């Protein structure tokens, strides 16, 4: 069983995603582009899920098990 657990207590809006992940106003992540939320408050075990739409308008869901790792700045 999965339980939604976010800082807002609900789903994030498209605007939240664009602002937090630094995505252009058009909302598209370009092929090969990597976007991150540098101020992410998440941690621990969980499953990250993204509700998406492609250029043809087809909706899909992408997600992955969150693996807690040491931040890159602590690897030195």
PDB file of C-alpha atoms in Angstrom:
ATOM      1  CA  UNK A   1       0.000   0.000   0.000  1.00  0.00           C
ATOM      2  CA  UNK A   2       1.260   3.489  -0.823  1.00  0.00           C
ATOM      3  CA  UNK A   3       0.312   6.657   1.050  1.00  0.00           C
ATOM      4  CA  UNK A   4       0.686  10.124  -0.459  1.00  0.00           C
ATOM      5  CA  UNK A   5       3.112  12.055   1.717  1.00  0.00           C
ATOM      6  CA  UNK A   6       4.221  15.489   0.532  1.00  0.00           C
ATOM      7  CA  UNK A   7       5.188  18.749   2.187  1.00  0.00           C
ATOM      8  CA  UNK A   8       1.822  20.221   1.099  1.00  0.00           C
ATOM      9  CA  UNK A   9      -0.207  17.138   2.012  1.00  0.00           C
ATOM     10  CA  UNK A  10      -1.420  16.818  -1.583  1.00  0.00           C
ATOM     11  CA  UNK A  11      -0.333  16.591  -5.174  1.00  0.00           C
ATOM     12  CA  UNK A  12       1.921  19.311  -6.563  1.00  0.00           C
ATOM     13  CA  UNK A  13       0.634  21.565  -9.330  1.00  0.00           C
ATOM     14  CA  UNK A  14       2.233  22.000 -12.751  1.00  0.00           C
ATOM     15  CA  UNK A  15       3.338  25.460 -11.617  1.00  0.00           C
ATOM     16  CA  UNK A  16       5.016  23.986  -8.503  1.00  0.00           C
ATOM     17  CA  UNK A  17       6.909  21.515 -10.681  1.00  0.00           C
ATOM     18  CA  UNK A  18       8.056  24.184 -13.151  1.00  0.00           C
ATOM     19  CA  UNK A  19       9.249  26.495 -10.378  1.00  0.00           C
ATOM     20  CA  UNK A  20      10.872  23.876  -8.157  1.00  0.00           C
ATOM     21  CA  UNK A  21      12.576  21.925 -10.950  1.00  0.00           C
ATOM     22  CA  UNK A  22      13.566  24.922 -13.076  1.00  0.00           C
ATOM     23  CA  UNK A  23      11.520  23.846 -16.089  1.00  0.00           C
ATOM     24  CA  UNK A  24      10.737  26.424 -18.795  1.00  0.00           C
ATOM     25  CA  UNK A  25       7.320  28.075 -18.677  1.00  0.00           C
ATOM     26  CA  UNK A  26       6.156  25.868 -21.559  1.00  0.00           C
ATOM     27  CA  UNK A  27       6.508  22.939 -19.138  1.00  0.00           C
ATOM     28  CA  UNK A  28       8.487  20.685 -21.469  1.00  0.00           C
ATOM     29  CA  UNK A  29      11.610  18.837 -20.379  1.00  0.00           C
ATOM     30  CA  UNK A  30      13.772  18.454 -23.444  1.00  0.00           C
ATOM     31  CA  UNK A  31      15.178  15.090 -24.531  1.00  0.00           C
ATOM     32  CA  UNK A  32      18.309  14.432 -22.485  1.00  0.00           C
ATOM     33  CA  UNK A  33      17.650  17.384 -20.167  1.00  0.00           C
ATOM     34  CA  UNK A  34      18.011  16.731 -16.448  1.00  0.00           C
ATOM     35  CA  UNK A  35      15.961  18.752 -13.974  1.00  0.00           C
ATOM     36  CA  UNK A  36      16.273  18.688 -10.193  1.00  0.00           C
ATOM     37  CA  UNK A  37      14.721  20.364  -7.191  1.00  0.00           C
ATOM     38  CA  UNK A  38      17.785  21.750  -5.365  1.00  0.00           C
ATOM     39  CA  UNK A  39      15.680  22.425  -2.238  1.00  0.00           C
ATOM     40  CA  UNK A  40      14.030  19.023  -1.983  1.00  0.00           C
ATOM     41  CA  UNK A  41      12.731  18.226   1.498  1.00  0.00           C
ATOM     42  CA  UNK A  42      12.212  14.505   0.848  1.00  0.00           C
ATOM     43  CA  UNK A  43      14.109  11.746   2.500  1.00  0.00           C
ATOM     44  CA  UNK A  44      13.829   8.220   3.761  1.00  0.00           C
ATOM     45  CA  UNK A  45      12.163   5.414   1.882  1.00  0.00           C
ATOM     46  CA  UNK A  46       9.487   6.116  -0.662  1.00  0.00           C
ATOM     47  CA  UNK A  47       8.327   5.875  -4.243  1.00  0.00           C
ATOM     48  CA  UNK A  48       8.494   9.000  -6.393  1.00  0.00           C
ATOM     49  CA  UNK A  49       5.755   9.304  -9.015  1.00  0.00           C
ATOM     50  CA  UNK A  50       5.349  11.833 -11.825  1.00  0.00           C
ATOM     51  CA  UNK A  51       2.190  12.233 -13.899  1.00  0.00           C
ATOM     52  CA  UNK A  52       3.258  13.224 -17.415  1.00  0.00           C
ATOM     53  CA  UNK A  53       2.014  13.944 -20.921  1.00  0.00           C
ATOM     54  CA  UNK A  54       3.995  13.627 -24.146  1.00  0.00           C
ATOM     55  CA  UNK A  55       3.926  15.909 -27.212  1.00  0.00           C
ATOM     56  CA  UNK A  56       1.080  13.843 -28.705  1.00  0.00           C
ATOM     57  CA  UNK A  57      -1.042  14.430 -25.614  1.00  0.00           C
ATOM     58  CA  UNK A  58      -0.736  10.844 -24.340  1.00  0.00           C
ATOM     59  CA  UNK A  59      -0.667  10.711 -20.544  1.00  0.00           C
ATOM     60  CA  UNK A  60       1.702   8.380 -18.710  1.00  0.00           C
ATOM     61  CA  UNK A  61       3.133   7.858 -15.252  1.00  0.00           C
ATOM     62  CA  UNK A  62       6.838   7.602 -14.437  1.00  0.00           C
ATOM     63  CA  UNK A  63       8.250   6.669 -11.078  1.00  0.00           C
ATOM     64  CA  UNK A  64      10.989   4.939  -9.173  1.00  0.00           C
ATOM     65  CA  UNK A  65      11.791   3.677  -5.720  1.00  0.00           C
ATOM     66  CA  UNK A  66      13.662   6.420  -3.873  1.00  0.00           C
ATOM     67  CA  UNK A  67      17.074   5.201  -2.777  1.00  0.00           C
ATOM     68  CA  UNK A  68      18.489   7.315   0.013  1.00  0.00           C
ATOM     69  CA  UNK A  69      22.113   8.187  -0.748  1.00  0.00           C
ATOM     70  CA  UNK A  70      24.667  10.536   0.694  1.00  0.00           C
ATOM     71  CA  UNK A  71      24.505  13.975  -0.945  1.00  0.00           C
ATOM     72  CA  UNK A  72      27.269  14.499  -3.512  1.00  0.00           C
ATOM     73  CA  UNK A  73      28.869  17.211  -1.351  1.00  0.00           C
ATOM     74  CA  UNK A  74      29.404  14.654   1.432  1.00  0.00           C
ATOM     75  CA  UNK A  75      31.221  12.205  -0.827  1.00  0.00           C
ATOM     76  CA  UNK A  76      34.502  14.109  -0.775  1.00  0.00           C
TER      77      UNK A  76
END
